[in-house]
Structure formats: structure tokens, C-alpha cells
mmCIF file of C-alpha atoms in Angstrom:
data_model
loop_
_atom_site.group_PDB
_atom_site.id
_atom_site.type_symbol
_atom_site.label_atom_id
_atom_site.label_comp_id
_atom_site.label_asym_id
_atom_site.label_seq_id
_atom_site.Cartn_x
_atom_site.Cartn_y
_atom_site.Cartn_z
ATOM 1 C CA MET A 1 0.000 0.000 0.000
ATOM 2 C CA GLN A 2 1.361 3.401 -1.010
ATOM 3 C CA SER A 3 1.879 5.601 2.048
ATOM 4 C CA ASN A 4 0.162 8.994 2.087
ATOM 5 C CA THR A 5 1.758 9.906 5.391
ATOM 6 C CA SER A 6 5.192 11.159 6.327
ATOM 7 C CA PHE A 7 6.323 11.080 9.946
ATOM 8 C CA THR A 8 8.130 14.407 10.023
ATOM 9 C CA TYR A 9 7.204 15.142 13.632
ATOM 10 C CA HIS A 10 7.443 11.663 15.126
ATOM 11 C CA THR A 11 10.735 12.442 16.886
ATOM 12 C CA LYS A 12 9.304 15.655 18.312
ATOM 13 C CA ILE A 13 6.269 13.820 19.676
ATOM 14 C CA ARG A 14 8.649 11.492 21.521
ATOM 15 C CA GLU A 15 10.411 14.609 22.835
ATOM 16 C CA VAL A 16 7.045 15.864 24.151
ATOM 17 C CA PHE A 17 6.649 12.669 26.197
ATOM 18 C CA SER A 18 10.264 12.933 27.380
ATOM 19 C CA GLU A 19 9.948 16.578 28.413
ATOM 20 C CA MET A 20 6.639 15.924 30.183
ATOM 21 C CA SER A 21 8.193 13.066 32.161
ATOM 22 C CA GLN A 22 10.604 15.550 33.747
ATOM 23 C CA VAL A 23 7.643 17.030 35.650
ATOM 24 C CA VAL A 24 4.755 14.537 35.519
ATOM 25 C CA VAL A 25 5.267 10.948 36.678
ATOM 26 C CA GLY A 26 3.285 7.884 35.612
ATOM 27 C CA GLN A 27 0.585 9.529 33.498
ATOM 28 C CA GLU A 28 1.742 8.362 30.057
ATOM 29 C CA ARG A 29 -1.694 7.025 29.138
ATOM 30 C CA LEU A 30 -3.370 10.293 30.128
ATOM 31 C CA LEU A 31 -0.838 12.250 28.068
ATOM 32 C CA ASN A 32 -1.396 9.907 25.120
ATOM 33 C CA ARG A 33 -5.146 10.563 25.192
ATOM 34 C CA LEU A 34 -4.655 14.327 25.589
ATOM 35 C CA LEU A 35 -2.434 14.390 22.505
ATOM 36 C CA ILE A 36 -4.967 12.321 20.545
ATOM 37 C CA GLY A 37 -7.623 14.898 21.393
ATOM 38 C CA LEU A 38 -5.335 17.811 20.580
ATOM 39 C CA PHE A 39 -4.186 16.402 17.231
ATOM 40 C CA THR A 40 -7.676 15.372 16.082
ATOM 41 C CA GLY A 41 -9.697 18.283 17.480
ATOM 42 C CA GLY A 42 -11.563 16.311 20.147
ATOM 43 C CA HIS A 43 -12.371 17.475 23.678
ATOM 44 C CA ILE A 44 -11.591 15.206 26.638
ATOM 45 C CA LEU A 45 -13.574 14.463 29.803
ATOM 46 C CA LEU A 46 -11.351 13.381 32.702
ATOM 47 C CA GLU A 47 -12.632 11.540 35.749
ATOM 48 C CA GLY A 48 -10.529 10.827 38.793
ATOM 49 C CA VAL A 49 -10.118 11.642 42.458
ATOM 50 C CA PRO A 50 -8.232 14.834 43.412
ATOM 51 C CA GLY A 51 -4.443 14.860 43.575
ATOM 52 C CA LEU A 52 -3.659 12.799 40.466
ATOM 53 C CA ALA A 53 -1.779 15.620 38.658
ATOM 54 C CA LYS A 54 -4.518 16.371 36.119
ATOM 55 C CA THR A 55 -3.967 20.134 36.351
ATOM 56 C CA LEU A 56 -0.175 19.775 36.436
ATOM 57 C CA THR A 57 -0.243 17.535 33.350
ATOM 58 C CA ILE A 58 -2.349 19.931 31.289
ATOM 59 C CA ASN A 59 -0.455 23.036 32.424
ATOM 60 C CA THR A 60 2.885 21.397 31.614
ATOM 61 C CA LEU A 61 1.594 20.212 28.230
ATOM 62 C CA ALA A 62 0.584 23.785 27.367
ATOM 63 C CA LYS A 63 4.141 24.971 28.084
ATOM 64 C CA VAL A 64 5.722 22.177 26.041
ATOM 65 C CA LEU A 65 3.446 23.012 23.080
ATOM 66 C CA GLU A 66 3.660 26.813 23.522
ATOM 67 C CA LEU A 67 -0.110 27.137 23.955
ATOM 68 C CA ASP A 68 -2.156 29.530 26.094
ATOM 69 C CA PHE A 69 -3.620 27.765 29.123
ATOM 70 C CA GLN A 70 -6.486 28.733 31.409
ATOM 71 C CA ARG A 71 -7.842 26.840 34.394
ATOM 72 C CA ILE A 72 -11.453 27.615 35.304
ATOM 73 C CA GLN A 73 -12.773 26.370 38.639
ATOM 74 C CA PHE A 74 -16.460 25.622 38.153
ATOM 75 C CA THR A 75 -18.567 26.525 41.180
ATOM 76 C CA PRO A 76 -22.335 26.741 41.793
ATOM 77 C CA ASP A 77 -22.265 30.562 41.636
ATOM 78 C CA LEU A 78 -20.330 30.746 38.334
ATOM 79 C CA LEU A 79 -22.073 32.727 35.579
ATOM 80 C CA PRO A 80 -21.742 32.389 31.777
ATOM 81 C CA ALA A 81 -20.130 35.862 31.722
ATOM 82 C CA ASP A 82 -17.402 34.564 34.055
ATOM 83 C CA LEU A 83 -16.563 32.043 31.356
ATOM 84 C CA ILE A 84 -16.913 33.817 27.998
ATOM 85 C CA GLY A 85 -16.678 37.474 29.068
ATOM 86 C CA THR A 86 -19.067 40.410 29.153
ATOM 87 C CA MET A 87 -19.657 44.038 28.140
ATOM 88 C CA ILE A 88 -18.273 46.664 30.518
ATOM 89 C CA PHE A 89 -18.879 50.400 30.474
ATOM 90 C CA ASN A 90 -15.821 52.586 29.885
ATOM 91 C CA GLN A 91 -16.438 55.887 31.666
ATOM 92 C CA LYS A 92 -13.675 57.663 29.727
ATOM 93 C CA THR A 93 -15.151 56.908 26.305
ATOM 94 C CA ALA A 94 -18.750 56.600 27.540
ATOM 95 C CA GLU A 95 -19.019 53.388 25.513
ATOM 96 C CA PHE A 96 -19.417 49.692 26.249
ATOM 97 C CA GLU A 97 -16.355 47.542 25.618
ATOM 98 C CA VAL A 98 -15.890 43.785 25.435
ATOM 99 C CA LYS A 99 -13.978 42.150 28.272
ATOM 100 C CA GLN A 100 -13.015 38.673 27.122
ATOM 101 C CA GLY A 101 -13.249 35.781 29.563
ATOM 102 C CA PRO A 102 -10.852 32.903 30.260
ATOM 103 C CA ILE A 103 -12.375 30.804 27.463
ATOM 104 C CA PHE A 104 -10.056 32.713 25.091
ATOM 105 C CA ALA A 105 -7.118 30.304 25.318
ATOM 106 C CA ASN A 106 -5.883 27.188 23.518
ATOM 107 C CA LEU A 107 -6.135 24.717 26.383
ATOM 108 C CA ILE A 108 -9.015 25.096 28.830
ATOM 109 C CA LEU A 109 -9.152 23.074 32.021
ATOM 110 C CA ALA A 110 -12.771 23.108 33.168
ATOM 111 C CA ASP A 111 -12.203 21.859 36.704
ATOM 112 C CA GLU A 112 -15.164 20.023 38.282
ATOM 113 C CA VAL A 113 -17.438 20.990 35.401
ATOM 114 C CA ASN A 114 -20.393 19.266 37.061
ATOM 115 C CA ARG A 115 -20.387 21.804 39.913
ATOM 116 C CA SER A 116 -21.910 24.596 37.791
ATOM 117 C CA PRO A 117 -25.524 24.962 36.683
ATOM 118 C CA ALA A 118 -26.914 24.313 33.204
ATOM 119 C CA LYS A 119 -26.442 27.840 31.780
ATOM 120 C CA VAL A 120 -22.689 27.779 32.406
ATOM 121 C CA GLN A 121 -22.370 24.254 31.014
ATOM 122 C CA ALA A 122 -24.341 25.353 27.926
ATOM 123 C CA ALA A 123 -21.984 28.313 27.385
ATOM 124 C CA LEU A 124 -18.996 25.989 27.555
ATOM 125 C CA LEU A 125 -20.697 23.531 25.195
ATOM 126 C CA GLU A 126 -21.355 26.255 22.616
ATOM 127 C CA ALA A 127 -17.700 27.264 22.645
ATOM 128 C CA MET A 128 -16.660 23.614 22.286
ATOM 129 C CA GLN A 129 -18.989 22.947 19.367
ATOM 130 C CA GLU A 130 -18.907 26.225 17.448
ATOM 131 C CA LYS A 131 -15.307 27.254 18.280
ATOM 132 C CA GLN A 132 -16.666 30.776 18.761
ATOM 133 C CA VAL A 133 -18.496 32.865 21.378
ATOM 134 C CA THR A 134 -20.874 35.800 21.178
ATOM 135 C CA ILE A 135 -20.580 38.710 23.613
ATOM 136 C CA GLY A 136 -23.234 41.354 23.170
ATOM 137 C CA GLU A 137 -23.695 41.702 19.418
ATOM 138 C CA GLU A 138 -20.149 40.718 18.523
ATOM 139 C CA THR A 139 -18.973 37.196 17.641
ATOM 140 C CA PHE A 140 -15.385 36.139 18.340
ATOM 141 C CA VAL A 141 -13.695 33.132 16.737
ATOM 142 C CA LEU A 142 -11.590 31.220 19.255
ATOM 143 C CA ASP A 143 -7.908 30.676 18.595
ATOM 144 C CA ARG A 144 -6.879 27.297 17.178
ATOM 145 C CA PRO A 145 -6.124 24.797 18.448
ATOM 146 C CA PHE A 146 -8.908 24.944 21.018
ATOM 147 C CA LEU A 147 -9.244 22.031 23.399
ATOM 148 C CA VAL A 148 -11.454 21.695 26.472
ATOM 149 C CA LEU A 149 -10.366 19.254 29.153
ATOM 150 C CA ALA A 150 -13.160 18.931 31.690
ATOM 151 C CA THR A 151 -12.768 17.094 34.988
ATOM 152 C CA GLN A 152 -15.341 15.389 37.174
ATOM 153 C CA ASN A 153 -14.774 14.259 40.734
ATOM 154 C CA PRO A 154 -16.416 10.825 41.180
ATOM 155 C CA VAL A 155 -16.247 11.003 44.985
ATOM 156 C CA GLU A 156 -18.223 14.110 45.928
ATOM 157 C CA GLN A 157 -21.559 14.167 44.127
ATOM 158 C CA GLU A 158 -23.548 16.323 46.551
ATOM 159 C CA GLY A 159 -24.455 19.719 45.151
ATOM 160 C CA THR A 160 -23.437 18.805 41.608
ATOM 161 C CA TYR A 161 -25.227 19.264 38.298
ATOM 162 C CA PRO A 162 -24.515 16.114 36.261
ATOM 163 C CA LEU A 163 -23.845 16.814 32.588
ATOM 164 C CA PRO A 164 -26.798 15.822 30.387
ATOM 165 C CA GLU A 165 -26.116 12.908 28.030
ATOM 166 C CA ALA A 166 -26.312 15.209 24.983
ATOM 167 C CA GLN A 167 -23.529 17.365 26.415
ATOM 168 C CA VAL A 168 -21.369 14.447 27.505
ATOM 169 C CA ASP A 169 -21.597 13.099 23.951
ATOM 170 C CA ARG A 170 -19.720 16.189 22.684
ATOM 171 C CA PHE A 171 -16.542 14.926 24.349
ATOM 172 C CA MET A 172 -14.413 12.736 22.122
ATOM 173 C CA MET A 173 -13.274 10.532 25.002
ATOM 174 C CA LYS A 174 -13.845 10.052 28.690
ATOM 175 C CA VAL A 175 -10.585 9.065 30.364
ATOM 176 C CA PHE A 176 -10.431 7.566 33.843
ATOM 177 C CA VAL A 177 -7.351 8.751 35.729
ATOM 178 C CA ASP A 178 -6.315 6.161 38.313
ATOM 179 C CA TYR A 179 -3.891 6.083 41.225
ATOM 180 C CA LEU A 180 -0.185 5.666 40.480
ATOM 181 C CA ASN A 181 1.669 2.432 41.190
ATOM 182 C CA LYS A 182 4.031 2.254 44.178
ATOM 183 C CA GLU A 183 7.200 3.049 42.222
ATOM 184 C CA ASP A 184 5.696 6.117 40.538
ATOM 185 C CA GLU A 185 4.173 7.396 43.763
ATOM 186 C CA LEU A 186 7.550 7.027 45.468
ATOM 187 C CA GLU A 187 9.137 9.119 42.701
ATOM 188 C CA VAL A 188 6.408 11.780 43.029
ATOM 189 C CA MET A 189 6.911 11.934 46.791
ATOM 190 C CA ARG A 190 10.679 12.356 46.388
ATOM 191 C CA ARG A 191 10.321 15.126 43.822
ATOM 192 C CA MET A 192 7.613 17.106 45.548
ATOM 193 C CA SER A 193 9.117 16.830 49.011
ATOM 194 C CA ASN A 194 12.220 18.519 47.603
ATOM 195 C CA MET A 195 11.248 22.165 48.000
ATOM 196 C CA ASN A 196 13.939 23.210 45.528
ATOM 197 C CA PHE A 197 12.447 21.149 42.695
ATOM 198 C CA ASP A 198 11.470 23.566 39.944
ATOM 199 C CA TYR A 199 12.096 22.041 36.522
ATOM 200 C CA GLU A 200 11.392 24.410 33.639
ATOM 201 C CA VAL A 201 10.123 22.470 30.630
ATOM 202 C CA GLN A 202 11.334 23.460 27.178
ATOM 203 C CA PRO A 203 8.942 24.145 24.265
ATOM 204 C CA VAL A 204 8.998 21.327 21.706
ATOM 205 C CA LEU A 205 6.164 22.010 19.255
ATOM 206 C CA GLY A 206 4.373 25.168 18.098
ATOM 207 C CA LYS A 207 0.903 25.884 16.717
ATOM 208 C CA GLU A 208 1.922 25.577 13.057
ATOM 209 C CA GLU A 209 3.500 22.193 13.730
ATOM 210 C CA LEU A 210 0.317 20.990 15.460
ATOM 211 C CA VAL A 211 -1.626 21.769 12.274
ATOM 212 C CA ALA A 212 0.971 19.871 10.221
ATOM 213 C CA ILE A 213 0.691 16.849 12.559
ATOM 214 C CA ARG A 214 -3.092 16.898 12.161
ATOM 215 C CA ASN A 215 -2.647 16.786 8.382
ATOM 216 C CA GLU A 216 -0.256 13.846 8.652
ATOM 217 C CA ILE A 217 -2.700 11.918 10.848
ATOM 218 C CA ASN A 218 -5.386 12.648 8.277
ATOM 219 C CA GLY A 219 -3.264 10.719 5.760
ATOM 220 C CA ILE A 220 -3.360 7.495 7.811
ATOM 221 C CA THR A 221 -5.311 4.800 5.949
ATOM 222 C CA ILE A 222 -7.957 2.555 7.455
ATOM 223 C CA SER A 223 -9.157 -0.452 5.477
ATOM 224 C CA GLU A 224 -12.794 -0.921 4.551
ATOM 225 C CA THR A 225 -12.841 -4.059 6.709
ATOM 226 C CA LEU A 226 -11.852 -2.057 9.783
ATOM 227 C CA GLU A 227 -14.253 0.777 8.915
ATOM 228 C CA LYS A 228 -17.048 -1.798 8.905
ATOM 229 C CA TYR A 229 -15.684 -3.279 12.148
ATOM 230 C CA ILE A 230 -16.115 0.111 13.832
ATOM 231 C CA ILE A 231 -19.721 0.237 12.597
ATOM 232 C CA GLU A 232 -20.369 -3.292 13.914
ATOM 233 C CA LEU A 233 -19.032 -2.295 17.354
ATOM 234 C CA VAL A 234 -21.287 0.762 17.345
ATOM 235 C CA PHE A 235 -24.378 -1.210 16.350
ATOM 236 C CA ALA A 236 -23.601 -3.894 18.930
ATOM 237 C CA THR A 237 -24.246 -1.266 21.623
ATOM 238 C CA ARG A 238 -27.592 -0.401 20.028
ATOM 239 C CA ARG A 239 -28.852 -3.854 19.036
ATOM 240 C CA PRO A 240 -26.991 -6.258 21.319
ATOM 241 C CA LEU A 241 -29.345 -9.189 20.718
ATOM 242 C CA GLU A 242 -28.423 -9.237 17.020
ATOM 243 C CA TYR A 243 -24.818 -9.817 18.105
ATOM 244 C CA ASN A 244 -25.646 -12.628 20.536
ATOM 245 C CA LEU A 245 -25.017 -10.314 23.495
ATOM 246 C CA ARG A 246 -27.957 -11.625 25.497
ATOM 247 C CA ASP A 247 -26.623 -10.929 28.992
ATOM 248 C CA GLU A 248 -25.389 -7.484 27.992
ATOM 249 C CA SER A 249 -28.735 -6.547 26.382
ATOM 250 C CA ARG A 250 -30.383 -6.718 29.815
ATOM 251 C CA TYR A 251 -28.295 -3.805 31.001
ATOM 252 C CA ILE A 252 -28.008 -1.430 28.026
ATOM 253 C CA GLN A 253 -30.636 1.304 27.950
ATOM 254 C CA PHE A 254 -29.151 3.329 25.077
ATOM 255 C CA GLY A 255 -26.235 2.624 22.756
ATOM 256 C CA VAL A 256 -23.632 5.036 21.449
ATOM 257 C CA SER A 257 -24.307 7.939 19.078
ATOM 258 C CA PRO A 258 -22.907 8.437 15.546
ATOM 259 C CA ARG A 259 -20.181 10.606 17.077
ATOM 260 C CA ALA A 260 -18.716 7.414 18.539
ATOM 261 C CA SER A 261 -17.899 5.926 15.125
ATOM 262 C CA ILE A 262 -16.325 9.186 13.923
ATOM 263 C CA ASN A 263 -14.209 9.624 17.051
ATOM 264 C CA LEU A 264 -13.171 5.961 17.183
ATOM 265 C CA ASN A 265 -11.914 6.254 13.600
ATOM 266 C CA LEU A 266 -9.944 9.422 14.385
ATOM 267 C CA ALA A 267 -8.465 8.103 17.637
ATOM 268 C CA ALA A 268 -7.360 4.843 15.986
ATOM 269 C CA LYS A 269 -5.586 6.826 13.234
ATOM 270 C CA ALA A 270 -3.777 8.917 15.852
ATOM 271 C CA LEU A 271 -2.608 5.765 17.677
ATOM 272 C CA ALA A 272 -1.281 4.339 14.409
ATOM 273 C CA TYR A 273 0.574 7.609 13.787
ATOM 274 C CA PHE A 274 2.160 7.494 17.235
ATOM 275 C CA ASP A 275 3.411 3.979 16.394
ATOM 276 C CA ARG A 276 4.821 5.277 13.090
ATOM 277 C CA ARG A 277 2.387 3.261 10.980
ATOM 278 C CA ASP A 278 0.495 4.659 7.993
ATOM 279 C CA TYR A 279 -2.364 2.200 8.498
ATOM 280 C CA VAL A 280 -4.738 1.291 11.338
ATOM 281 C CA LEU A 281 -4.665 -2.127 13.033
ATOM 282 C CA PRO A 282 -7.586 -3.793 14.871
ATOM 283 C CA GLU A 283 -5.572 -3.355 18.088
ATOM 284 C CA ASP A 284 -5.702 0.433 17.664
ATOM 285 C CA ILE A 285 -9.490 0.344 17.558
ATOM 286 C CA LYS A 286 -9.735 -1.990 20.537
ATOM 287 C CA GLU A 287 -7.356 0.110 22.630
ATOM 288 C CA VAL A 288 -9.298 3.367 22.354
ATOM 289 C CA ALA A 289 -12.835 1.934 22.112
ATOM 290 C CA PRO A 290 -13.351 1.960 25.918
ATOM 291 C CA ASP A 291 -12.419 5.668 26.124
ATOM 292 C CA VAL A 292 -14.682 6.577 23.187
ATOM 293 C CA PHE A 293 -17.652 4.423 24.289
ATOM 294 C CA ASN A 294 -17.694 4.562 28.090
ATOM 295 C CA HIS A 295 -19.554 7.890 28.428
ATOM 296 C CA ARG A 296 -21.919 7.203 25.532
ATOM 297 C CA ILE A 297 -23.438 3.879 26.609
ATOM 298 C CA MET A 298 -26.257 4.425 29.077
ATOM 299 C CA LEU A 299 -26.951 1.526 31.423
ATOM 300 C CA ASN A 300 -30.255 0.907 33.212
ATOM 301 C CA TYR A 301 -31.034 0.535 36.905
ATOM 302 C CA GLU A 302 -30.703 -3.242 36.670
ATOM 303 C CA ALA A 303 -27.021 -2.835 35.768
ATOM 304 C CA GLU A 304 -26.493 -0.611 38.792
ATOM 305 C CA ALA A 305 -28.259 -3.116 41.036
ATOM 306 C CA ASP A 306 -26.128 -5.982 39.717
ATOM 307 C CA GLY A 307 -22.904 -3.985 39.920
ATOM 308 C CA VAL A 308 -22.292 -4.123 36.158
ATOM 309 C CA THR A 309 -20.108 -1.325 34.775
ATOM 310 C CA THR A 310 -19.966 0.248 31.342
ATOM 311 C CA LEU A 311 -16.367 -0.911 30.889
ATOM 312 C CA GLN A 312 -17.431 -4.531 31.514
ATOM 313 C CA ILE A 313 -20.077 -4.206 28.797
ATOM 314 C CA ILE A 314 -17.520 -2.719 26.363
ATOM 315 C CA ASP A 315 -15.072 -5.528 27.139
ATOM 316 C CA SER A 316 -17.755 -8.115 26.289
ATOM 317 C CA ILE A 317 -18.557 -6.343 23.024
ATOM 318 C CA LEU A 318 -14.884 -6.240 21.997
ATOM 319 C CA ARG A 319 -14.492 -9.938 22.765
ATOM 320 C CA LYS A 320 -17.669 -11.133 21.029
ATOM 321 C CA VAL A 321 -17.976 -8.924 17.931
ATOM 322 C CA ALA A 322 -15.776 -10.378 15.204
ATOM 323 C CA ILE A 323 -13.882 -8.482 12.531
ATOM 324 C CA GLY A 324 -15.401 -9.041 9.093
ATOM 325 C CA ARG A 325 -18.709 -10.120 10.584
#
């Protein structure tokens, strides 16, 4: 097969991982998913308990990629104007002027996004989808790349406003951030207990190079067989009985949306690119399918009662749905 893809920036991507490891320990998978989202234009929903270096990872990544970064702490009293900006009156000119909000950056960390009411979530969603915001009568196009990384705390659910399914579906992937292993946690403790530790990361990639990487990923080929495999996986979540998923069908209330097939295709291409391949393998699809599907499959109360998780359902689908079915 004739390759349509060069790997001009493959070495620099490895340098990104290397530079990040000087500050962030043991979050290679998280970084991998963040880069997939950044290179393919997909927003990421992160779920994990506090203290797992989510903010540090994203802030460091912004420095390595020379991108503007803003962290927004979502609280119950946050207003849409606090996010996108507002009109303020200038007494000197006796005119209203636009004061832009923190949404005007390349990387946005929406911390504990489920702590703010629907109007604020809707304002964030509009910026994510349209890549622009309207303040007063003026519309502003957001700088590219524009990536929203929203976090949810799975522990404290009191006083939260869970994201509606339609909004959750706008995120390319939902990534679970877990505790570090013993060796990594030991390394973190040693670094952070040294009060003189202050490593300054070096920029590796710029905005123009990110666009070029996106174009190279776009040149990755995926066979018709694997395209159809993605569709079969998607339909298995919607019509499980047709795929002999009898036990799983008891628990699935709604399957994944069409966005799942699009995002699974894009994420698999990005994984192939990271491995310096110009074609997608079945393993690429299987590796990212849990992250693309887990927030889009809605389980019923019976699943909750029986302790069945979405990831268990996805694992069954990946094991039972054959390629070339």
C-alpha cells in the first residue's frame, strides 16, 4: 500500500513525552489521550479523584506546546459571563467595551465541570462545538487549536449538576485517571518533598506544527474491513441481541451515538501515527474503544443493582464482535 503519510514530527512527539516526564510521573496514558484529542480536534472528559496531577499535566503540556492555558474552577455561583466574558462600560469613552473571559485560550481546564448549573455548562458547550463565542452583538472566533479538558470528581456528588447525556456526547473521550503504582508514587513523593524542585520544561512544538501533525494523521489509511468493524461495534451497543449479546442486552438502555464511530476512527488513526504506521490495526481500535464508548453507553437501573459497569459491557462487546462479521 502506497503511504500517504510522512512522519516528520514523530521524533518531536517522543520529545514531548520525554519533556513531560521531567515534571509529571506515571501519566503516560493520560498524556497519550490528551495528545490524541489535541491532534484530532476532540475534547476530553477526565474523571478521577483529586491529587492525580490532572492540572499539572495539562499546564505542563501547554508549556511544552507553547499554547495559552487557562484553568477555570467551576462553582455553583459561576455565571456564563465569568466564562466567555461580558460588556463593561468605559467611563472615559462613555461606551461599552468587550472584556473577554478565560475561554479565550488554547487549552481550557474546566475543573469540576459538574459543579456549575446548566447555563454555564451550555456556554462551555457552545464554545466547544462552534469554536466561537458571542458577547453582546459581537462574535469572536476562538484561537486554534482549542481544546477543552473537563474534569469530574467521582467522589463528591452532593451539590453537583450532572452533565446531560447530549452534552457528555460532545466529548471525544472520557478518560479515567487512576492512582499511580508504588514506584511512581515514590518518585512523586521524592520530587515534591524537595522544596527546591522547579524544573522548567522546554517548548517542543508550536501551533503551526500541530496543524501539520493533524494533516499527517489525516493521511493514515484505514481499510474498509476495519471501517465496517467500527460500525459493527457501534451497532452492537444499540442492538446487542443481534450480536448474541444476550446478557449485555439486559443492562443497556441506550447505545452510542454516531459521534462514537467518527471519534473511534480518528483516535485509531492517531494511535497508528504514534506507532509510526500509515495504516490502522484492529488493536488500535480496541485500545481506544473503551475511552470513546464509556460515556456514551447508558446503562439501566438493573445494571447498577447488579454492579455491572460500562467498561465490563464494552469488554464483552470487543471480545464477542468479530472483525469481518
